Coordinates of C-alpha atoms and ligand atoms in Angstrom, one line a residue:
Chain A
M1 CA 14.1 -9.4 -9.2
V2 CA 11.3 -11.8 -10.1
E3 CA 9.4 -10.9 -13.2
H4 CA 5.7 -10.0 -13.2
T5 CA 3.3 -12.5 -14.7
V6 CA 2.1 -9.5 -16.9
K7 CA 5.3 -8.8 -18.9
A8 CA 4.0 -5.4 -20.1
F9 CA 4.2 -4.2 -16.5
D10 CA 7.9 -5.0 -16.3
E11 CA 8.4 -3.1 -19.6
D12 CA 6.5 -0.1 -18.2
I13 CA 8.7 0.0 -15.1
T14 CA 11.9 -0.4 -17.1
R15 CA 10.8 2.5 -19.3
L16 CA 10.0 4.6 -16.3
R17 CA 13.4 3.9 -14.7
G18 CA 15.0 4.7 -18.1
L19 CA 13.4 8.1 -18.1
I20 CA 14.6 8.9 -14.6
A21 CA 18.1 7.9 -15.6
E22 CA 17.9 10.2 -18.6
M23 CA 16.8 13.1 -16.4
G24 CA 19.6 12.4 -14.0
G25 CA 22.2 12.4 -16.8
L26 CA 20.9 15.7 -18.1
A27 CA 20.8 17.3 -14.6
E28 CA 24.4 16.2 -13.9
L29 CA 25.6 17.6 -17.2
A30 CA 23.7 20.9 -16.5
I31 CA 25.5 21.4 -13.2
Q32 CA 28.9 20.7 -14.7
E33 CA 28.4 22.9 -17.8
A34 CA 26.9 25.7 -15.8
L35 CA 29.9 25.8 -13.5
E36 CA 32.3 25.5 -16.5
A37 CA 30.6 28.4 -18.2
L38 CA 30.7 30.4 -15.0
V39 CA 34.4 29.9 -14.4
T40 CA 35.5 30.5 -18.0
G41 CA 32.9 33.2 -18.8
N42 CA 31.6 31.1 -21.7
E43 CA 28.2 32.7 -22.4
E44 CA 27.4 30.4 -25.3
L45 CA 27.8 27.3 -23.2
A46 CA 25.6 29.0 -20.5
Q47 CA 22.9 29.6 -23.1
Q48 CA 23.1 25.9 -24.0
V49 CA 22.5 24.9 -20.4
V50 CA 19.5 27.3 -20.3
D51 CA 18.0 25.9 -23.5
R52 CA 18.6 22.3 -22.6
D53 CA 16.6 22.7 -19.4
K54 CA 13.3 22.5 -21.4
K55 CA 14.2 18.9 -22.1
L56 CA 14.2 18.1 -18.4
D57 CA 10.8 19.8 -18.1
R58 CA 9.5 17.7 -20.9
L59 CA 10.8 14.4 -19.4
E60 CA 9.3 15.3 -16.1
G61 CA 5.9 15.8 -17.8
E62 CA 6.3 12.4 -19.5
I63 CA 7.1 10.7 -16.2
D64 CA 4.0 12.3 -14.5
A65 CA 1.7 11.1 -17.3
M66 CA 3.2 7.6 -17.2
V67 CA 2.8 7.4 -13.4
V68 CA -0.8 8.4 -13.5
R69 CA -1.4 5.8 -16.2
L70 CA 0.4 3.1 -14.3
L71 CA -1.5 3.9 -11.0
A72 CA -4.8 3.8 -12.9
L73 CA -4.2 0.7 -15.0
R74 CA -1.9 -1.5 -12.9
A75 CA -3.1 -0.7 -9.4
P76 CA 0.5 -1.4 -8.2
L77 CA 1.2 -2.7 -4.7
A78 CA 4.2 -3.2 -2.3
D79 CA 7.6 -2.5 -3.9
D80 CA 5.9 -1.7 -7.3
L81 CA 3.8 1.0 -5.6
R82 CA 6.8 2.4 -3.8
E83 CA 8.9 2.3 -7.0
I84 CA 6.2 4.3 -8.9
I85 CA 5.6 6.9 -6.2
A86 CA 9.4 7.3 -5.9
A87 CA 9.8 7.9 -9.6
L88 CA 7.1 10.6 -9.5
K89 CA 8.8 12.4 -6.7
I90 CA 12.4 11.9 -7.9
A91 CA 11.4 13.3 -11.3
G92 CA 10.1 16.5 -9.6
M93 CA 13.3 16.8 -7.6
V94 CA 15.6 16.3 -10.5
E95 CA 13.7 18.9 -12.5
R96 CA 14.4 21.3 -9.7
I97 CA 18.1 20.5 -9.8
G98 CA 17.9 21.4 -13.5
D99 CA 16.3 24.7 -12.6
Y100 CA 19.0 25.6 -10.1
S101 CA 21.7 24.8 -12.8
K102 CA 19.8 27.1 -15.2
N103 CA 19.8 29.8 -12.6
I104 CA 23.5 29.5 -12.3
A105 CA 24.0 29.6 -16.1
K106 CA 21.9 32.8 -16.3
R107 CA 24.3 34.6 -14.0
V108 CA 27.4 33.9 -16.2
G109 CA 27.0 37.2 -18.1
R110 CA 26.7 39.2 -14.9
I111 CA 30.2 38.5 -13.5
E112 CA 32.9 41.1 -14.1
G113 CA 36.6 40.8 -13.6
R114 CA 36.8 37.0 -13.4
G115 CA 40.5 36.8 -13.1
R116 CA 40.5 38.5 -9.7
F117 CA 38.0 36.2 -8.1
E118 CA 39.5 33.5 -5.9
P119 CA 36.0 32.4 -4.7
L120 CA 35.3 31.2 -8.3
T121 CA 37.7 28.3 -7.8
L122 CA 35.9 27.4 -4.5
L123 CA 32.6 27.4 -6.4
A124 CA 34.0 25.1 -9.0
S125 CA 34.9 22.6 -6.3
M126 CA 31.5 23.0 -4.6
G127 CA 29.9 22.4 -8.0
E128 CA 31.9 19.2 -8.4
L129 CA 30.7 17.9 -5.0
A130 CA 27.1 18.6 -5.9
A131 CA 27.4 17.1 -9.3
E132 CA 28.9 14.0 -7.8
M133 CA 26.1 13.7 -5.3
V134 CA 23.6 13.8 -8.2
H135 CA 25.6 11.2 -10.1
D136 CA 26.0 8.9 -7.2
V137 CA 22.3 9.1 -6.1
L138 CA 21.2 8.1 -9.6
T139 CA 23.6 5.2 -9.5
A140 CA 22.1 4.2 -6.2
Y141 CA 18.7 4.5 -7.8
A142 CA 19.7 2.3 -10.8
A143 CA 21.0 -0.3 -8.4
R144 CA 18.1 0.0 -5.9
D145 CA 20.9 0.3 -3.3
P146 CA 19.8 1.8 0.1
L147 CA 23.3 1.8 1.5
S148 CA 24.7 4.0 -1.3
A149 CA 21.7 6.3 -0.9
R150 CA 22.6 6.7 2.8
E151 CA 26.2 7.5 1.8
V152 CA 25.0 10.3 -0.5
I153 CA 22.8 11.7 2.3
E154 CA 25.9 11.9 4.6
R155 CA 27.8 13.9 2.0
D156 CA 25.3 16.7 2.1
A157 CA 26.9 18.1 5.3
K158 CA 30.1 18.6 3.2
V159 CA 28.2 20.7 0.7
D160 CA 26.7 22.7 3.5
A161 CA 30.1 23.3 5.1
F162 CA 31.4 24.4 1.7
Y163 CA 28.6 26.8 1.4
D164 CA 29.4 28.4 4.8
S165 CA 33.0 28.8 3.8
V166 CA 32.2 30.3 0.3
F167 CA 29.8 32.6 2.0
R168 CA 32.4 33.9 4.5
N169 CA 34.9 34.2 1.7
L170 CA 32.6 36.2 -0.5
V171 CA 31.5 38.5 2.2
T172 CA 35.2 39.2 3.1
H173 CA 35.9 39.8 -0.6
M174 CA 33.0 42.3 -0.8
M175 CA 34.3 44.2 2.2
E176 CA 37.8 44.4 0.9
N177 CA 36.8 45.2 -2.7
P178 CA 33.6 47.2 -2.7
A179 CA 33.8 47.6 -6.5
T180 CA 33.2 43.9 -6.9
I181 CA 30.1 43.8 -4.7
S182 CA 27.6 43.3 -7.6
S183 CA 29.6 40.3 -9.1
A184 CA 30.2 38.8 -5.7
A185 CA 26.5 39.0 -4.9
Q186 CA 25.9 37.0 -8.0
L187 CA 28.3 34.3 -6.8
L188 CA 26.5 34.2 -3.5
F189 CA 23.4 33.2 -5.3
V190 CA 25.4 30.6 -7.2
A191 CA 26.6 29.1 -4.0
R192 CA 23.1 29.1 -2.6
N193 CA 21.9 27.3 -5.7
L194 CA 24.6 24.6 -5.3
E195 CA 23.7 24.2 -1.7
R196 CA 20.0 23.6 -2.7
I197 CA 21.1 21.1 -5.4
G198 CA 22.8 19.1 -2.5
D199 CA 19.5 19.2 -0.6
H200 CA 17.6 17.9 -3.5
A201 CA 20.1 15.1 -4.2
T202 CA 19.6 14.2 -0.5
N203 CA 15.8 14.1 -1.0
V204 CA 16.3 11.9 -4.0
A205 CA 18.5 9.6 -1.9
E206 CA 15.7 9.4 0.7
M207 CA 13.2 8.3 -2.0
V208 CA 15.7 5.7 -3.3
H209 CA 15.9 4.3 0.2
F210 CA 12.1 4.3 0.6
A211 CA 11.6 2.6 -2.7
A212 CA 14.1 -0.1 -1.8
V213 CA 13.1 -0.9 1.8
G214 CA 9.8 0.8 2.5
H215 CA 10.9 3.5 5.0
Y216 CA 13.0 6.6 5.1
P217 CA 16.6 6.4 6.4
T218 CA 15.7 8.7 9.3
D219 CA 13.0 6.3 10.5
I220 CA 14.0 3.9 13.2
E221 CA 15.6 0.8 11.7
R222 CA 13.2 -2.2 12.1
Chain B
M1 CA 5.5 -16.7 10.0
V2 CA 5.7 -13.0 10.6
T3 CA 3.1 -11.3 12.8
E4 CA 2.6 -7.6 13.1
P5 CA 1.6 -6.7 16.7
L6 CA -1.9 -5.4 16.8
S7 CA -1.2 -1.7 17.3
Q8 CA -4.2 -0.6 19.2
R9 CA -6.1 -2.4 21.9
S10 CA -3.4 -5.0 21.9
N11 CA -4.5 -6.4 25.2
A12 CA -8.1 -6.7 24.1
E13 CA -9.1 -10.4 24.0
P14 CA -9.5 -11.6 20.5
K15 CA -13.0 -12.8 19.5
M16 CA -11.7 -16.0 18.1
R17 CA -8.4 -17.6 18.5
A18 CA -6.9 -20.4 16.4
R19 CA -3.9 -22.3 17.8
D20 CA -1.9 -24.8 15.7
V21 CA -4.8 -25.6 13.5
S22 CA -4.3 -28.2 10.9
V23 CA -7.0 -29.5 8.6
F24 CA -6.9 -32.7 6.7
Y25 CA -8.9 -34.2 3.8
G26 CA -8.2 -37.9 4.4
D27 CA -4.4 -38.0 4.5
K28 CA -3.9 -34.7 2.7
K29 CA -3.0 -31.8 4.9
A30 CA -4.8 -28.7 3.5
I31 CA -3.9 -26.4 6.5
D32 CA -0.7 -26.7 8.4
A33 CA -0.4 -25.6 12.0
V34 CA -1.9 -22.1 11.6
S35 CA -2.3 -19.8 14.6
I36 CA -4.2 -16.5 14.4
D37 CA -6.2 -14.2 16.4
I38 CA -9.5 -12.7 15.0
P39 CA -10.3 -9.4 16.8
S40 CA -13.8 -8.2 17.1
E41 CA -13.2 -4.6 16.1
Y42 CA -11.6 -5.3 12.7
V43 CA -12.3 -6.9 9.4
T44 CA -9.7 -9.6 8.7
A45 CA -8.9 -10.6 5.1
F46 CA -7.5 -14.0 4.1
I47 CA -5.7 -13.8 0.8
G48 CA -3.5 -16.3 -1.2
P49 CA -3.5 -18.3 -4.4
S50 CA -6.3 -20.7 -5.2
G51 CA -6.1 -23.9 -3.4
C52 CA -3.9 -22.5 -0.6
G53 CA -6.6 -23.4 2.0
K54 CA -8.4 -20.2 2.7
S55 CA -11.9 -21.6 2.5
T56 CA -10.8 -24.7 4.4
F57 CA -9.4 -22.6 7.2
L58 CA -12.4 -20.3 7.2
R59 CA -14.8 -23.2 7.5
A60 CA -12.9 -24.4 10.6
F61 CA -14.2 -21.3 12.5
N62 CA -17.8 -22.5 12.5
R63 CA -17.2 -26.2 12.1
M64 CA -18.5 -26.2 8.5
N65 CA -15.8 -28.8 7.8
D66 CA -17.9 -31.2 9.9
T67 CA -20.2 -31.6 6.9
I68 CA -17.3 -33.0 4.8
A69 CA -16.8 -36.7 5.6
S70 CA -13.1 -36.8 4.9
A71 CA -12.3 -33.6 6.7
R72 CA -10.5 -33.7 10.1
V73 CA -9.4 -30.7 12.2
E74 CA -6.5 -30.7 14.7
G75 CA -5.5 -27.9 17.1
T76 CA -7.8 -25.6 18.9
I77 CA -10.2 -22.8 17.9
E78 CA -11.8 -20.7 20.6
L79 CA -14.7 -18.4 20.6
D80 CA -14.5 -16.0 23.6
G81 CA -12.1 -18.5 25.1
E82 CA -14.3 -21.5 24.7
D83 CA -13.1 -24.4 22.6
I84 CA -15.6 -24.8 19.7
Y85 CA -14.4 -28.4 19.0
K86 CA -15.0 -29.6 22.6
S87 CA -17.4 -32.5 23.0
G88 CA -21.0 -31.4 23.7
M89 CA -20.6 -28.2 21.7
D90 CA -23.9 -27.2 20.1
V91 CA -23.0 -26.8 16.5
V92 CA -26.3 -25.3 15.4
Q93 CA -25.9 -22.7 18.1
L94 CA -22.2 -22.1 17.1
R95 CA -23.2 -21.5 13.5
A96 CA -25.7 -18.8 14.7
R97 CA -23.0 -17.1 16.7
V98 CA -20.5 -17.5 13.8
G99 CA -22.4 -16.9 10.7
M100 CA -21.3 -17.5 7.1
V101 CA -21.9 -15.9 3.7
F102 CA -20.9 -17.9 0.7
Q103 CA -19.4 -17.1 -2.7
K104 CA -22.6 -17.8 -4.6
P105 CA -25.6 -16.1 -3.0
N106 CA -27.8 -19.0 -1.8
P107 CA -31.2 -17.7 -0.6
F108 CA -33.9 -20.3 0.2
P109 CA -36.5 -20.6 -2.5
K110 CA -38.9 -18.8 -0.2
S111 CA -40.1 -15.3 0.4
I112 CA -37.7 -12.5 1.2
Y113 CA -39.4 -12.3 4.6
E114 CA -39.0 -16.0 5.3
N115 CA -35.3 -16.0 4.3
V116 CA -34.6 -13.6 7.1
A117 CA -37.3 -14.8 9.6
Y118 CA -36.2 -18.5 9.4
G119 CA -33.2 -18.3 11.7
P120 CA -34.7 -16.2 14.5
R121 CA -37.8 -18.4 14.5
I122 CA -35.9 -21.7 14.8
H123 CA -33.6 -20.3 17.4
G124 CA -36.6 -18.9 19.3
F125 CA -35.4 -15.3 19.1
A126 CA -38.8 -13.8 18.5
E127 CA -41.8 -13.6 20.7
G128 CA -44.7 -13.3 18.4
K129 CA -45.3 -11.9 14.9
A130 CA -44.6 -8.2 15.8
D131 CA -41.3 -9.1 17.3
L132 CA -40.3 -11.2 14.2
D133 CA -41.3 -8.4 11.9
A134 CA -39.1 -6.0 13.8
I135 CA -36.1 -8.4 13.6
V136 CA -36.7 -8.9 9.8
E137 CA -36.8 -5.1 9.3
R138 CA -33.8 -4.4 11.5
S139 CA -31.7 -7.1 9.7
L140 CA -32.7 -6.0 6.2
R141 CA -31.9 -2.4 7.2
R142 CA -28.5 -3.3 8.5
A143 CA -27.8 -5.2 5.3
G144 CA -28.7 -2.1 3.4
L145 CA -31.6 -3.9 1.6
W146 CA -34.7 -2.6 3.4
E147 CA -35.6 0.3 1.2
E148 CA -35.3 -1.9 -1.9
V149 CA -37.5 -4.7 -0.7
K150 CA -39.8 -3.3 2.0
D151 CA -42.8 -3.3 -0.4
R152 CA -42.2 -6.8 -1.8
L153 CA -41.3 -8.9 1.3
A154 CA -43.6 -11.7 0.1
E155 CA -41.7 -12.1 -3.2
S156 CA -39.2 -14.9 -3.6
G157 CA -35.7 -14.3 -2.5
T158 CA -34.4 -15.9 -5.6
A159 CA -36.1 -13.2 -7.8
L160 CA -33.7 -10.6 -6.5
S161 CA -30.6 -9.5 -8.4
G162 CA -27.3 -11.2 -7.5
G163 CA -26.1 -8.3 -5.4
Q164 CA -29.5 -8.1 -3.6
Q165 CA -29.4 -11.8 -3.0
Q166 CA -26.0 -11.5 -1.4
R167 CA -27.2 -8.7 0.9
L168 CA -30.3 -10.9 1.7
C169 CA -27.9 -13.7 2.8
I170 CA -26.0 -11.2 4.9
A171 CA -29.4 -10.1 6.4
R172 CA -30.1 -13.7 7.1
A173 CA -26.8 -14.1 8.9
I174 CA -27.4 -10.9 10.9
A175 CA -30.9 -11.9 11.9
V176 CA -29.7 -14.4 14.5
E177 CA -27.4 -11.8 16.2
P178 CA -24.1 -13.4 15.3
E179 CA -20.8 -12.3 16.9
V180 CA -18.7 -13.3 13.9
I181 CA -19.5 -13.2 10.2
L182 CA -17.3 -15.4 7.9
M183 CA -17.5 -14.4 4.2
D184 CA -16.0 -16.6 1.5
E185 CA -15.4 -14.6 -1.7
P186 CA -18.8 -12.9 -1.2
C187 CA -18.4 -10.6 -4.3
S188 CA -16.9 -13.0 -6.8
A189 CA -20.2 -13.4 -8.6
L190 CA -21.2 -9.7 -8.5
D191 CA -20.6 -6.8 -10.8
P192 CA -18.6 -3.7 -9.6
I193 CA -21.6 -1.7 -8.4
A194 CA -23.1 -4.6 -6.4
T195 CA -19.5 -5.3 -5.1
A196 CA -19.1 -1.7 -3.9
K197 CA -22.4 -2.0 -2.1
I198 CA -21.3 -5.1 -0.3
E199 CA -18.0 -3.5 0.6
E200 CA -19.8 -0.4 1.9
L201 CA -22.0 -2.8 4.0
I202 CA -19.0 -4.6 5.4
D203 CA -17.5 -1.3 6.5
E204 CA -20.8 -0.4 8.2
L205 CA -21.0 -3.8 9.9
R206 CA -17.4 -3.5 11.1
G207 CA -17.2 -3.0 14.9
R208 CA -20.6 -4.6 15.5
Y209 CA -19.4 -8.0 14.4
A210 CA -15.9 -9.6 14.0
I211 CA -15.7 -10.1 10.2
V212 CA -13.4 -12.4 8.3
I213 CA -13.4 -12.2 4.5
V214 CA -11.7 -14.5 2.0
T215 CA -11.1 -12.6 -1.2
H216 CA -9.0 -13.2 -4.4
S217 CA -9.0 -9.5 -5.0
M218 CA -6.1 -7.6 -3.5
Q219 CA -7.9 -4.4 -4.0
Q220 CA -10.9 -5.7 -2.2
A221 CA -8.7 -6.8 0.7
A222 CA -7.1 -3.4 0.7
R223 CA -10.4 -1.6 0.7
V224 CA -12.4 -3.5 3.3
S225 CA -9.9 -5.0 5.8
Q226 CA -7.7 -3.7 8.6
R227 CA -5.8 -6.9 9.0
T228 CA -4.6 -9.2 6.2
A229 CA -3.4 -12.8 6.4
F230 CA -1.5 -14.2 3.5
F231 CA -1.7 -18.0 3.0
H232 CA 0.5 -20.2 0.8
L233 CA 0.3 -24.0 0.4
G234 CA -1.7 -24.4 3.6
S235 CA 0.6 -22.2 5.8
L236 CA 0.1 -18.7 7.1
I237 CA 3.0 -16.8 5.7
E238 CA 2.4 -13.3 7.0
F239 CA -0.3 -11.6 9.1
G240 CA -0.3 -7.9 9.7
E241 CA -2.0 -4.5 9.3
T242 CA -3.5 -4.3 5.8
S243 CA -1.7 -1.1 5.0
Q244 CA 1.7 -2.7 5.9
I245 CA 1.0 -5.8 4.0
F246 CA 0.2 -3.9 0.8
T247 CA 3.0 -1.3 1.0
T248 CA 5.8 -3.0 2.8
P249 CA 5.3 -6.8 3.1
R250 CA 8.1 -8.4 5.1
E251 CA 8.0 -11.8 3.3
S252 CA 9.1 -12.0 -0.3
R253 CA 6.4 -14.7 -0.9
T254 CA 3.8 -12.1 0.1
Q255 CA 5.3 -9.5 -2.1
D256 CA 5.6 -11.7 -5.1
Y257 CA 1.9 -12.7 -4.7
I258 CA 0.4 -9.3 -4.2
T259 CA 2.5 -7.7 -7.0
G260 CA 1.6 -10.4 -9.5
R261 CA 4.9 -12.1 -9.6
Y262 CA 3.5 -15.4 -8.3
G263 CA 4.5 -18.4 -10.4
Ligands
ADP301 N1 -14.0 -31.3 0.1 C1 -12.7 -31.5 -0.2 N2 -12.2 -32.7 -0.3 C2 -10.9 -32.9 -0.5 N3 -10.0 -31.9 -0.8 C3 -10.5 -30.7 -0.7 C4 -11.8 -30.4 -0.4 N4 -12.0 -29.0 -0.4 C5 -10.8 -28.5 -0.6 N5 -9.9 -29.5 -0.8 C6 -8.4 -29.3 -1.2 O1 -7.8 -28.6 -0.1 C7 -7.0 -27.6 -0.6 C8 -7.4 -26.2 -0.1 O2 -8.6 -25.9 -0.8 P1 -9.5 -24.6 -0.4 O3 -9.5 -24.4 1.1 O4 -10.7 -24.6 -1.2 O5 -8.5 -23.4 -1.0 P2 -8.8 -21.9 -1.4 O6 -10.1 -21.5 -0.7 O7 -7.6 -21.2 -0.8 O8 -8.9 -21.8 -2.8 C9 -6.9 -27.7 -2.1 O9 -5.9 -28.6 -2.5 C10 -8.3 -28.4 -2.4 O10 -8.2 -29.2 -3.5
MG302 MG1 -11.9 -20.8 -1.6

């Protein structure tokens, strides 16, 4: 990419992109560790996930402030404008992904009789899918790659399908083992959170596409 | 060159139409085969780096280049379908229909009243003093200057502030009922408040006159125009809706220029 005549502007944009990458890394880790804590019943790890979420909130606040400053001082246009608007929205979406992971971590202590739960392994796989989407969409962001972003969007259907199957599985489980209803209900929420993470990764991918080419992937190709 | 189709009223005839226009200073080509339509319902902005030929091209629309001995224009420019370079064209009449406002406000060293009354009088627009008074008042009102000067019409135009002088020049252009107003960096000598007043005025005049504005300020082009043309080295690189040019330019040269990545 051609550099700006005003070098400090390039530095600002590089810093902004660095902050997004940092948020993405934290969000991905949060999903993975929340799922690991859930599957193994590691409440200490779960607490770490909950505590670390504050860092995501703080980074989002930093990005918000930086975007306001850049809009005011640099009056960005064209791809610069799209880049900065995308950063603002992506930061909000990644922060939400962190919140969903935190929600999952908070349920770790409420699951009883882990060994008997086949759906837990399903959730672990679903979590992997969601974490991969988050990882790959941030790679697409870093590379300003609209094609990889589209590829991530297509994967959301898989997560949705997974959610349906986990849902059916858990409902069956509850009917057959009424004693586990309370724990299984917790897992339903977990599955729901993972499905929402997939949706947010999709939204991030749409913003990556927008920043790169100026329109959303659903718009008619010009 | 990439041209965005005019979205609305695309079958409306453009007020002015330039086809394959080249402008030379001696042997040097300053504008190279530019074609563009100027609609009457929009403000059109010309942007581009210094020396790319914006002023040269703008001056071709009312034959101001005729006053430069070395300048030569090729191609055709039409006003309402009529070739303005055809032989027998009344250039004085043309410049009344296609008025111009310059970078530096240039009121005559005469009274405010005379500055505005001069054009209508020589073009025989007014029948008597009362008529002329009415034209002066209407023009100053449209230029947003009436309230500020109505009690001092006999004072010299050059005694006004820079921003007021520029609005006086706009009133002077308006007084002869032009169809097109060309503005060459009309705010570059003005402070931000005076600039905002001119921009507001341009917005009010939009629709009544076809307006073309040359500006070196991206923000100004974005604020006042609906169509933006980007010029580079004498060529028209991209012409489209202003919002498209400033959010998703199609040409990388446009993008590099408006985002400050230009050489
Ligand atoms: N009167 C003139 N005589 C000779 N060359 C001129 C004259 N006016 C402008 N030029 C040249 O024509 C080119 C375009 O100039 P101009 O139209 O003033 O550009 P812009 O308005 O985009 O800054 C420049 O290279 C400039 O030096
Ligand atoms: Mg100029």
